[in-house]
PDB file of C-alpha atoms and ligand atoms in Angstrom:
ATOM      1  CA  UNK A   6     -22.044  -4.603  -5.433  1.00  0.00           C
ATOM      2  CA  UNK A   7     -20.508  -8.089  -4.304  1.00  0.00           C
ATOM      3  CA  UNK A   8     -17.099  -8.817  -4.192  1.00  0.00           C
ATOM      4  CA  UNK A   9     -15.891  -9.934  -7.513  1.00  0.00           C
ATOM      5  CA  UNK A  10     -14.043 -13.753  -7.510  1.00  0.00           C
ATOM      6  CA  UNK A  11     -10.950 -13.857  -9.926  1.00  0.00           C
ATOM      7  CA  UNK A  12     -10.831 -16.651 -12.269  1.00  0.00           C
ATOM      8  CA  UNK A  13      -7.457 -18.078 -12.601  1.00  0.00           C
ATOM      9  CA  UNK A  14      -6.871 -16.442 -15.876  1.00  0.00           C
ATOM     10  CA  UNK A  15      -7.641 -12.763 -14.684  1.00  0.00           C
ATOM     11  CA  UNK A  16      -5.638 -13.851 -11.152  1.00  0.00           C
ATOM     12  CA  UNK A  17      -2.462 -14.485 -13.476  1.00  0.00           C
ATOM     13  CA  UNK A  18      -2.965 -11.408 -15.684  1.00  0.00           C
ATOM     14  CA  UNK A  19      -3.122  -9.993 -12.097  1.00  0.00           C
ATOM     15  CA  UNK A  20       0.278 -11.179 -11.163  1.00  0.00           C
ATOM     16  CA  UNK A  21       1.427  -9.578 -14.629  1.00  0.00           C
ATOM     17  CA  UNK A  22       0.408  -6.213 -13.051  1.00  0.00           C
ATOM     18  CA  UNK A  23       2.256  -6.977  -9.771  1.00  0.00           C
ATOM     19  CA  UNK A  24       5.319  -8.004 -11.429  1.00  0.00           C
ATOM     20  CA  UNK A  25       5.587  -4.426 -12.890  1.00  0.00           C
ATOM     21  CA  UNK A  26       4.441  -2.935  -9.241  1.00  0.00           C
ATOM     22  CA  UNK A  27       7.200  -4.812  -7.263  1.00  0.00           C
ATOM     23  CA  UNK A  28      10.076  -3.890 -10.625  1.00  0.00           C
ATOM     24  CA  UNK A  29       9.114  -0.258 -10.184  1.00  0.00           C
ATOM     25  CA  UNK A  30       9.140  -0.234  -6.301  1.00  0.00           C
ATOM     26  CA  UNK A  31      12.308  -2.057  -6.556  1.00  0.00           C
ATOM     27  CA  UNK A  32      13.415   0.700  -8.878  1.00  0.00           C
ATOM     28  CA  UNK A  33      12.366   3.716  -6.495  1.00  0.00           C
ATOM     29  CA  UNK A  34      13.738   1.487  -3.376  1.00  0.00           C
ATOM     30  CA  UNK A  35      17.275   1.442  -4.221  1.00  0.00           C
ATOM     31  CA  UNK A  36      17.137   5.546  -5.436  1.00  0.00           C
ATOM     32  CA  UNK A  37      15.667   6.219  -2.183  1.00  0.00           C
ATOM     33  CA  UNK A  38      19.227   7.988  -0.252  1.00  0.00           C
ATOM     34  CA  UNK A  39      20.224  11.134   0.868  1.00  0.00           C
ATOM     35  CA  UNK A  40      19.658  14.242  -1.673  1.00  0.00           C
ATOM     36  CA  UNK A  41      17.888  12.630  -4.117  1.00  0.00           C
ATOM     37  CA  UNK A  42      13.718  14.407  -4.512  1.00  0.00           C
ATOM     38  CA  UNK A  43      10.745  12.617  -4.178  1.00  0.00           C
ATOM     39  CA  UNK A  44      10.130  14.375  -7.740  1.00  0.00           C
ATOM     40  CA  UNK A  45      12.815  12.317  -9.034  1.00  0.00           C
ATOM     41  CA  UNK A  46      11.635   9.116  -7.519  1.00  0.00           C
ATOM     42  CA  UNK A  47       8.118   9.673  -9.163  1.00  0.00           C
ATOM     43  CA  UNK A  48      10.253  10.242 -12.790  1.00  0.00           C
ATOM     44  CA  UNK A  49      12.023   6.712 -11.901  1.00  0.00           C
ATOM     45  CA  UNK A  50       8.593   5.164 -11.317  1.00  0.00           C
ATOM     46  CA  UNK A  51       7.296   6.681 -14.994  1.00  0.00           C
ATOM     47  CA  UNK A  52      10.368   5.560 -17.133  1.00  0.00           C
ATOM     48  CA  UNK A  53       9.971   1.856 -15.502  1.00  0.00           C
ATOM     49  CA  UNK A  54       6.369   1.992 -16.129  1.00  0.00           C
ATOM     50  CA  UNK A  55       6.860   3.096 -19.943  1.00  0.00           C
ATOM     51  CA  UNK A  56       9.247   0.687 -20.065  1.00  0.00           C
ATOM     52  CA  UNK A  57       6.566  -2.359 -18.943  1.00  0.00           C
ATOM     53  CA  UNK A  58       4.132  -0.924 -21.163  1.00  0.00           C
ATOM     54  CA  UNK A  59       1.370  -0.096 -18.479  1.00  0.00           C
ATOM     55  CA  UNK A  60      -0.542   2.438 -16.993  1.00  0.00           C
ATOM     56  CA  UNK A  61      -0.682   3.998 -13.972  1.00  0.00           C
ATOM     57  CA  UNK A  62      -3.467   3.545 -11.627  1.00  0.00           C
ATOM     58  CA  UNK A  63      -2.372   6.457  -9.350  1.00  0.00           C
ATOM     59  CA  UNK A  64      -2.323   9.876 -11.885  1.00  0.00           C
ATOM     60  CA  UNK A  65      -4.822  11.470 -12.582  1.00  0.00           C
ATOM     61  CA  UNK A  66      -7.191   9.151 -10.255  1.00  0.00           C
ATOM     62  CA  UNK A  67      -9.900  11.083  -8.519  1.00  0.00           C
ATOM     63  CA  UNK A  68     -12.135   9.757  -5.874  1.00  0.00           C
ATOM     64  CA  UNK A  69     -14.769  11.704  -4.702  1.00  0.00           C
ATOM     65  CA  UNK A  70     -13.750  15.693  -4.009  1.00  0.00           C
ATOM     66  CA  UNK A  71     -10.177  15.177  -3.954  1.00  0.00           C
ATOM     67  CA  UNK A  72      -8.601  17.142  -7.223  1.00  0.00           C
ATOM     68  CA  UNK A  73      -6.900  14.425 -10.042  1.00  0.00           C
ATOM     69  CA  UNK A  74      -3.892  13.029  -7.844  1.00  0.00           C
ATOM     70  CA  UNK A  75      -1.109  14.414 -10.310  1.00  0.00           C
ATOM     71  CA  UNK A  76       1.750  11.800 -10.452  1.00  0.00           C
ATOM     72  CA  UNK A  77       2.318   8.561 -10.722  1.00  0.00           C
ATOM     73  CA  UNK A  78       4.012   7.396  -7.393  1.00  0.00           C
ATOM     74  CA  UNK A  79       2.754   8.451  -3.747  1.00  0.00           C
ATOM     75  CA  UNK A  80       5.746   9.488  -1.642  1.00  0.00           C
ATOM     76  CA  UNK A  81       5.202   9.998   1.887  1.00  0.00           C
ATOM     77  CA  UNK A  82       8.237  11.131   4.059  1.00  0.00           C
ATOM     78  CA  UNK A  83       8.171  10.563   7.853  1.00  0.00           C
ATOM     79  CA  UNK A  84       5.020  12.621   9.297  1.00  0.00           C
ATOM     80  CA  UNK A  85       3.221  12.010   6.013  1.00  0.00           C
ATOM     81  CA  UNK A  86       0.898   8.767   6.257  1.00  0.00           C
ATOM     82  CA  UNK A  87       0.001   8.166   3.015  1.00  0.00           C
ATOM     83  CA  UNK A  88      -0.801  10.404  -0.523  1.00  0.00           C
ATOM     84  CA  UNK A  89       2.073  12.594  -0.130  1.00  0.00           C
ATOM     85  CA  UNK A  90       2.604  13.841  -3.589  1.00  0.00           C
ATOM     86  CA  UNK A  91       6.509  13.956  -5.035  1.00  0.00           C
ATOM     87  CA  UNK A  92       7.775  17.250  -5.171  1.00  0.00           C
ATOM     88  CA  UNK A  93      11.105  18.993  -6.243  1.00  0.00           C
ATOM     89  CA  UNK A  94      11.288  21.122  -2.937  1.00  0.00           C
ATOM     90  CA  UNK A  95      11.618  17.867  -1.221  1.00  0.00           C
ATOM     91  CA  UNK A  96      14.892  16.274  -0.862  1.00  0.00           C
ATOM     92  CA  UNK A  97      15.041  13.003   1.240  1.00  0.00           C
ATOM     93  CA  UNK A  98      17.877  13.011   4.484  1.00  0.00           C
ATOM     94  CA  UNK A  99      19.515  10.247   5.862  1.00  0.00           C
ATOM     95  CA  UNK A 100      17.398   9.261   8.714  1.00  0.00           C
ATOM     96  CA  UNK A 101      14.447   9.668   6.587  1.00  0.00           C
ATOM     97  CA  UNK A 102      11.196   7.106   6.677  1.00  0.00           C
ATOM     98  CA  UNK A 103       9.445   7.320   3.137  1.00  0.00           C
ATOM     99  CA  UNK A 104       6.360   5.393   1.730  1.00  0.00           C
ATOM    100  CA  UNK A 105       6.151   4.660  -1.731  1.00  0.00           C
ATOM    101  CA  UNK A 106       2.885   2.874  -3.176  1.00  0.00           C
ATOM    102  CA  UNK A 107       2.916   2.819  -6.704  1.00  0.00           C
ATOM    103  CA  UNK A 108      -0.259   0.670  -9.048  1.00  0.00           C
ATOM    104  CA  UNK A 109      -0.245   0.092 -12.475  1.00  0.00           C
ATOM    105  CA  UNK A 110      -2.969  -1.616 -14.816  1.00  0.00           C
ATOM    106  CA  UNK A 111      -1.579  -4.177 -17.108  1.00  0.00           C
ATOM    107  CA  UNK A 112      -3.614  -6.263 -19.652  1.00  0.00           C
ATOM    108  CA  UNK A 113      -6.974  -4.799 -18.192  1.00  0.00           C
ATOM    109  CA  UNK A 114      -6.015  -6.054 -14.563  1.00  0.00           C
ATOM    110  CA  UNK A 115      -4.625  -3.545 -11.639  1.00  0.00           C
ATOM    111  CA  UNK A 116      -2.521  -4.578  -9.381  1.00  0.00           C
ATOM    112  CA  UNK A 117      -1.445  -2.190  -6.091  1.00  0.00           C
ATOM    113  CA  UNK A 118       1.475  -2.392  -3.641  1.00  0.00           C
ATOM    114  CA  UNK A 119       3.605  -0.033  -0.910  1.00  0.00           C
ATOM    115  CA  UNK A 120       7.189  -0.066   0.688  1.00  0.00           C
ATOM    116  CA  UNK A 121       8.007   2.379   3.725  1.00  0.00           C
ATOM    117  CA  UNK A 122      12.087   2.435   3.031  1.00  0.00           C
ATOM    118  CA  UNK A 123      14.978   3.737   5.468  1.00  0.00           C
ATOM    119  CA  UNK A 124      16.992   6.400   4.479  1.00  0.00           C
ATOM    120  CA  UNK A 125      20.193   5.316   5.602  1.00  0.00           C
ATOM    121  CA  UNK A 126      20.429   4.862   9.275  1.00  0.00           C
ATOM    122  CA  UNK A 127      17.294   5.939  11.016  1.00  0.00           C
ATOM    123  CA  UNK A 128      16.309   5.579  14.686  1.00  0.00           C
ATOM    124  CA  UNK A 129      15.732   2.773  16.922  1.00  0.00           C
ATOM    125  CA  UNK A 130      11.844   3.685  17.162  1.00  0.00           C
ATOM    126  CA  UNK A 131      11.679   4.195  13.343  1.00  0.00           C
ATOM    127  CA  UNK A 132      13.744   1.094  12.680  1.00  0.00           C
ATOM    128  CA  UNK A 133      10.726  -0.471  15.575  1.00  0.00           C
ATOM    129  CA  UNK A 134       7.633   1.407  13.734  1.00  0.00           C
ATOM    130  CA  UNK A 135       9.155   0.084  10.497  1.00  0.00           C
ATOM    131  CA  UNK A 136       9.494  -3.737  11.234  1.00  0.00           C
ATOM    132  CA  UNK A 137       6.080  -3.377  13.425  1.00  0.00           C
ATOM    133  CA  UNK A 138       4.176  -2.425  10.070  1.00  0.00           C
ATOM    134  CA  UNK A 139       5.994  -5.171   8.017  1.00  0.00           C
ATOM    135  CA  UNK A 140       5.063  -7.567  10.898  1.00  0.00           C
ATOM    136  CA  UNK A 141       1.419  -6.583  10.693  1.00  0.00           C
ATOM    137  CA  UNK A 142       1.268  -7.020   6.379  1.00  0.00           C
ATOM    138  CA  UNK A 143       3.597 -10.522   7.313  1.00  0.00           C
ATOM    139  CA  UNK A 144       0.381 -11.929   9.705  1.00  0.00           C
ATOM    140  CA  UNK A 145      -2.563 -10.432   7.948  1.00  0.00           C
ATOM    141  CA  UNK A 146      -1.162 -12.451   4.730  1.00  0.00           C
ATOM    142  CA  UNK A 147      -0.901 -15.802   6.562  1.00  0.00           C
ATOM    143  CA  UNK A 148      -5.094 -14.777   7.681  1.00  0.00           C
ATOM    144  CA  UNK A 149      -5.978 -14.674   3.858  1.00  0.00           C
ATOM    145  CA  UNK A 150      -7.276 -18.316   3.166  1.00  0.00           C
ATOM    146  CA  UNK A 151     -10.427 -20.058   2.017  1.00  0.00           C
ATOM    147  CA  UNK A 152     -12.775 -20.078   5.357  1.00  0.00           C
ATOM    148  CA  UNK A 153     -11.290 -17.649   7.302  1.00  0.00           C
ATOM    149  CA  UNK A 154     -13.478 -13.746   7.950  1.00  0.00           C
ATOM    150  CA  UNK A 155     -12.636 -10.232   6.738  1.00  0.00           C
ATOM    151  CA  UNK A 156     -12.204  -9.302  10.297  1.00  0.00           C
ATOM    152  CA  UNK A 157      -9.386 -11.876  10.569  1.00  0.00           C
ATOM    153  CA  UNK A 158      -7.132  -9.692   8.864  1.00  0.00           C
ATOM    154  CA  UNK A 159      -7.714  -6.532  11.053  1.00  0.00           C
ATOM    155  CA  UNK A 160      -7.614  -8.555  14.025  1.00  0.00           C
ATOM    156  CA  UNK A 161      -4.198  -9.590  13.329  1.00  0.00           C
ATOM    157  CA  UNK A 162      -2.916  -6.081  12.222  1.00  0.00           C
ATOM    158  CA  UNK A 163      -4.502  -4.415  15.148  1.00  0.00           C
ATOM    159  CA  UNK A 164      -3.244  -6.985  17.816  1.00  0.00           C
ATOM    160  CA  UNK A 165       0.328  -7.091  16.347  1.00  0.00           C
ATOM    161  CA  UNK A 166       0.264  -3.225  16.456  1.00  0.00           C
ATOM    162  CA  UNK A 167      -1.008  -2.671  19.366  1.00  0.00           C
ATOM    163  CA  UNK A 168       1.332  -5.412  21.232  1.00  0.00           C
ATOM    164  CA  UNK A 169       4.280  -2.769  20.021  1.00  0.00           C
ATOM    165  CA  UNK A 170       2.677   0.270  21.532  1.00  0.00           C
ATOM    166  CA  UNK A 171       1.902   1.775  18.105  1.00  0.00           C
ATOM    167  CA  UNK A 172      -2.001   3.196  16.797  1.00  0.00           C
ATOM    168  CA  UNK A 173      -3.424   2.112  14.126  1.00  0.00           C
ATOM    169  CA  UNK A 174      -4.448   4.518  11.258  1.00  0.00           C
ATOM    170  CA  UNK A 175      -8.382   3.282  10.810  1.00  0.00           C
ATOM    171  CA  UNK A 176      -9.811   6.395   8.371  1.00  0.00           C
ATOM    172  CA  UNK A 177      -7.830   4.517   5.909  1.00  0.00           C
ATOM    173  CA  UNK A 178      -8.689   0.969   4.341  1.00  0.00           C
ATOM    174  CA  UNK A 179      -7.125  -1.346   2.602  1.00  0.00           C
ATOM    175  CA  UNK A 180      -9.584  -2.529  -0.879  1.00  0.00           C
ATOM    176  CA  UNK A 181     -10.671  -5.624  -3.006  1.00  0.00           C
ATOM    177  CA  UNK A 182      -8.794  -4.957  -6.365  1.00  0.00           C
ATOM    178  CA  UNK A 183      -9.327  -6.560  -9.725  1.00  0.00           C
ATOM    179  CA  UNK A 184     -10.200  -4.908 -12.971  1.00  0.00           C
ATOM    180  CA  UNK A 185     -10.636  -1.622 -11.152  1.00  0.00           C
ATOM    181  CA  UNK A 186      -7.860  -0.731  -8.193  1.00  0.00           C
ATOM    182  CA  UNK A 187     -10.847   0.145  -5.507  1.00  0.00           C
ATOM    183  CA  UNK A 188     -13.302  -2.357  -5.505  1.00  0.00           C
ATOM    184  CA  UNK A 189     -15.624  -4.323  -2.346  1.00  0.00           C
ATOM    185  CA  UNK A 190     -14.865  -4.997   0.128  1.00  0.00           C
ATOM    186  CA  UNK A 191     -13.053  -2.682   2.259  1.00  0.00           C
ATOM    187  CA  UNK A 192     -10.083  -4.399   4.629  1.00  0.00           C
ATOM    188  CA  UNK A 193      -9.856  -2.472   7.696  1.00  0.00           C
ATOM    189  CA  UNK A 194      -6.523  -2.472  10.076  1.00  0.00           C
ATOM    190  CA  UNK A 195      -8.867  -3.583  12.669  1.00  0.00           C
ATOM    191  CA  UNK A 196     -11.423  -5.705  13.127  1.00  0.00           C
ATOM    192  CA  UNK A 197     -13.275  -8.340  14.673  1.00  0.00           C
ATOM    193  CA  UNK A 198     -11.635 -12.426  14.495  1.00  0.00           C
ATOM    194  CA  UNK A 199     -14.360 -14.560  13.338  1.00  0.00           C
ATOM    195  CA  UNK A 200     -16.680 -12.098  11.699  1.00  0.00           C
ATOM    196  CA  UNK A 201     -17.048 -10.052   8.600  1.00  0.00           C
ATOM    197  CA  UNK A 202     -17.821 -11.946   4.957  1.00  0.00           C
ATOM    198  CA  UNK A 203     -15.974 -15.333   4.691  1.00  0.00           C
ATOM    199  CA  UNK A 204     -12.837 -15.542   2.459  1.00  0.00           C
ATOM    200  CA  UNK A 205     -13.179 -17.706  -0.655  1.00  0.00           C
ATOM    201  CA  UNK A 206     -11.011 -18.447  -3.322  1.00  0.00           C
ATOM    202  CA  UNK A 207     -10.510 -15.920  -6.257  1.00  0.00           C
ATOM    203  CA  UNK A 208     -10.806 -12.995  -4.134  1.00  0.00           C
ATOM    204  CA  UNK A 209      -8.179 -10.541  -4.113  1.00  0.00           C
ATOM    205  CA  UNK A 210      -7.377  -7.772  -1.765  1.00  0.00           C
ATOM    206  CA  UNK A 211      -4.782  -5.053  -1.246  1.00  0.00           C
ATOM    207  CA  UNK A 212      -3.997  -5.402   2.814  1.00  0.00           C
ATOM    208  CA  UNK A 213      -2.346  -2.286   3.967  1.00  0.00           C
ATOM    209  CA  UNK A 214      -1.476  -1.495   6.973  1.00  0.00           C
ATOM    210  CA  UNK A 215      -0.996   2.401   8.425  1.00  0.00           C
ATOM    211  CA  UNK A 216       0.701   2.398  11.617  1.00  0.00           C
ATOM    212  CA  UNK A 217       1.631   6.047  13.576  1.00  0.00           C
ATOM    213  CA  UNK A 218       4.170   6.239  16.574  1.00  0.00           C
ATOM    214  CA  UNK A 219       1.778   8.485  18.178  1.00  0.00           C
ATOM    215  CA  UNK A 220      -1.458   8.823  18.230  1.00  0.00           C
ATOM    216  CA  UNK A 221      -4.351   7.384  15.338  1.00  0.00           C
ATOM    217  CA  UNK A 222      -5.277  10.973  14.425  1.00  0.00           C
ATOM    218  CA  UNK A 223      -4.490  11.962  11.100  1.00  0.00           C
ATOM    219  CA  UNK A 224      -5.072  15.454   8.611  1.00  0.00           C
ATOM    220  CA  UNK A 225      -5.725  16.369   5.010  1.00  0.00           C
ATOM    221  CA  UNK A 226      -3.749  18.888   4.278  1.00  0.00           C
ATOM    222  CA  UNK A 227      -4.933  21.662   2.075  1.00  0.00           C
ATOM    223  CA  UNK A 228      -3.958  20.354  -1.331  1.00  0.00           C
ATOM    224  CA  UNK A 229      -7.034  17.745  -1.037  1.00  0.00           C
ATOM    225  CA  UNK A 230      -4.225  14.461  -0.941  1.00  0.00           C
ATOM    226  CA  UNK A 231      -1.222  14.652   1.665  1.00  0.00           C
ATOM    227  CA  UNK A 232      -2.348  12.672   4.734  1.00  0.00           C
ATOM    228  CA  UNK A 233      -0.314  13.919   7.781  1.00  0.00           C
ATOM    229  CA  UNK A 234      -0.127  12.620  10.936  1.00  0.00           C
ATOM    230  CA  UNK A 235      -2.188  15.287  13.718  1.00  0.00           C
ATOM    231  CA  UNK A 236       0.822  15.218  16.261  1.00  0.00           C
ATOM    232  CA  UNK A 237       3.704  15.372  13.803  1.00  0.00           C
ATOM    233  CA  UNK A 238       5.005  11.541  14.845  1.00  0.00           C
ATOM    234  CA  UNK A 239       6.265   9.411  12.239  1.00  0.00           C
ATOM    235  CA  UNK A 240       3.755   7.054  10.256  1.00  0.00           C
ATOM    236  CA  UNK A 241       4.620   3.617   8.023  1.00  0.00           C
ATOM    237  CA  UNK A 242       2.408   2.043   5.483  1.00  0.00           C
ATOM    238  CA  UNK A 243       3.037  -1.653   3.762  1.00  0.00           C
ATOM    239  CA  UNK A 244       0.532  -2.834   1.207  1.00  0.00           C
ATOM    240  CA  UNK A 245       0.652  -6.066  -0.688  1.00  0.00           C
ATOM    241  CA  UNK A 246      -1.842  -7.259  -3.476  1.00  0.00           C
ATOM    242  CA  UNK A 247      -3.164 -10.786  -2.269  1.00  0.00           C
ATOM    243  CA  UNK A 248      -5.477 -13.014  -3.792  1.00  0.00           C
ATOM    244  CA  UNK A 249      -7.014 -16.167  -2.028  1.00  0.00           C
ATOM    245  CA  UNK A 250      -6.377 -19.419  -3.240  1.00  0.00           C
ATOM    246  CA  UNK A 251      -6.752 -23.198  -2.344  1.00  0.00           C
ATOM    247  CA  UNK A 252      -3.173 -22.933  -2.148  1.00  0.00           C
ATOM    248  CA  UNK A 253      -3.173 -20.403   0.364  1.00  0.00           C
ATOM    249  CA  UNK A 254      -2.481 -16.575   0.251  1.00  0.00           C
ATOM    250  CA  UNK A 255      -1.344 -15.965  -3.371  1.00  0.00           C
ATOM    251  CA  UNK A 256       1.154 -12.019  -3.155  1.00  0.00           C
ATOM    252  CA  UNK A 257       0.490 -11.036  -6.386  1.00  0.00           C
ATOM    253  CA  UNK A 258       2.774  -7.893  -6.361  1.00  0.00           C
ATOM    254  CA  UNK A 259       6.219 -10.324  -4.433  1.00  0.00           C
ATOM    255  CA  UNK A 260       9.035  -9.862  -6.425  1.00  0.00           C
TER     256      UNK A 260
HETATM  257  N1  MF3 B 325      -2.591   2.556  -2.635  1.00  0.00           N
HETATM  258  C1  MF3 B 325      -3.514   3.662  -2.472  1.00  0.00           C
HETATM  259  C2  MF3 B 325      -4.917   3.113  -2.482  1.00  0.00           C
HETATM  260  O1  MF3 B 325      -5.071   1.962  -2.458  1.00  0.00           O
HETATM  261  C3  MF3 B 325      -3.183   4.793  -3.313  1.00  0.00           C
HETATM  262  C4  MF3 B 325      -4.260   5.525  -4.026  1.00  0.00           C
HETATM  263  S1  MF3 B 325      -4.054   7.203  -4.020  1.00  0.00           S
HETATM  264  C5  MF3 B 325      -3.941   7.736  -5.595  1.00  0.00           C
HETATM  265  O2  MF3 B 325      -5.917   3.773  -2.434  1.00  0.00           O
HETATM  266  F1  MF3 B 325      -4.579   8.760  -5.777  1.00  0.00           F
HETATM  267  F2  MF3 B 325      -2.714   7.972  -5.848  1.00  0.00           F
HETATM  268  F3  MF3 B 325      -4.452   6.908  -6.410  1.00  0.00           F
HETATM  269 CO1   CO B 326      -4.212   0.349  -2.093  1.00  0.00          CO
END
């Protein structure tokens, strides 16, 4: 299957979708301190999504072997890349570095986006991981326009990465998104400038970068979902939903 172009109808019912993704993130954001549980932070993410009338793309979503992911809201704490699944044994600390991707379907349309949030003060090579990972979602936006390649976007995730001393995660991609949340193509955190298919307008894609502070590695763990990193160093993920337009790169999930 080809990779579906967006009229600008569907591309604003889109950005209906991503105005509920970036109101629930901001909602989990700002409970994100010191003793609260990442179960908690997935019942924050539920009430706001009742309360915007959508539905989640995350629970009960089940791709391949992997049991039905069972919440709403991914939380991943510090050594935990991405999938980590809330839990009520797990309390966040000041000092803490948590994920939080969250998608919802509104209207038909999905729309998919991810923080990686400081608990209170954290270290200087968190607080450099952190900004690093922002940096790379920052440049592989300003890639996404008419003319320019897939690999464009990889290129400049890799490269800013890389330039900071940090790996990137690659057994994880980034998607095409539209009426389903996974759709072609896949947007790797690496790539090749000037090659891959050709960006066009109406085509949207969830860029997210992974970045670890050690090494690339990464491990299932047992419950079929939370992605750890191998050596136990701390991991950041960023993901923004962006569609492609003559205008530019469209961020369908900014505030
Ligand atoms: N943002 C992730 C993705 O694009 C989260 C999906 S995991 C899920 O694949 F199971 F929670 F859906
Ligand atoms: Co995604």
């Amino acid at each position: 299957m080809g990779i579906i172009l967006k009229s600008q109808r569907e591309l604003d019912k889109m950005r209906e979708a991503g105005r509920i993704v970036s109101a629930v993130l901001d909602a989990v954001e700002a409970a994100c301190v010191p003793g609260v549980t990442t179960f908690e932070l997935n019942g924050i993410a539920k009430r706001e999504l009742a309360r915007a009338k959508a539905r989640s793309a995350f629970l009960g979503y089940r791709p391949g072997v992997a049991p039905p992911y069972p919440a709403v809201l991914c939380t991943s704490v510090n050594r935990v890349v991405v999938h980590g699944i809330p839990s009520k044994q797990e309390c966040l600390r000041e000092g803490d570095l948590i994920g939080i991707d969250f998608a919802c379907f509104k209207d038909g349309y999905c729309a998919d986006a991810a923080r990686t949030v400081a608990v209170g003060v954290i270290s200087e090579p968190a607080r450099a991981l952190l900004e690093t990972t922002r940096m790379c979602l920052e440049r592989a936006i300003k890639e996404s326009i008419p003319g320019a390649r897939l690999g464009d976007i990889g290129a400049a995730i890799a490269r800013t990465s890389e330039s900071r001393g940090f790996a990137v995660v690659r057994d994880f991609v980034g998607h095409g998104i539209g009426a389903a949340m996974h759709e072609p193509p896949s947007v790797p955190n690496h790539g090749e400038p000037g090659r891959g298919p050709r960006l066009r307008p109406g085509m949207v894609l969830a860029i997210e970068p992974i970045l670890n502070a050690g090494s690339a590695e990464v491990v299932v763990l047992d419950d079929g979902w939370t992605v750890v990193t191998a050596d136990a160093s701390l991991s950041a993920h960023v993901e923004h939903t962006v569609a492609i337009t003559d205008d530019g790169p469209r961020v369908l999930t900014a505030a």
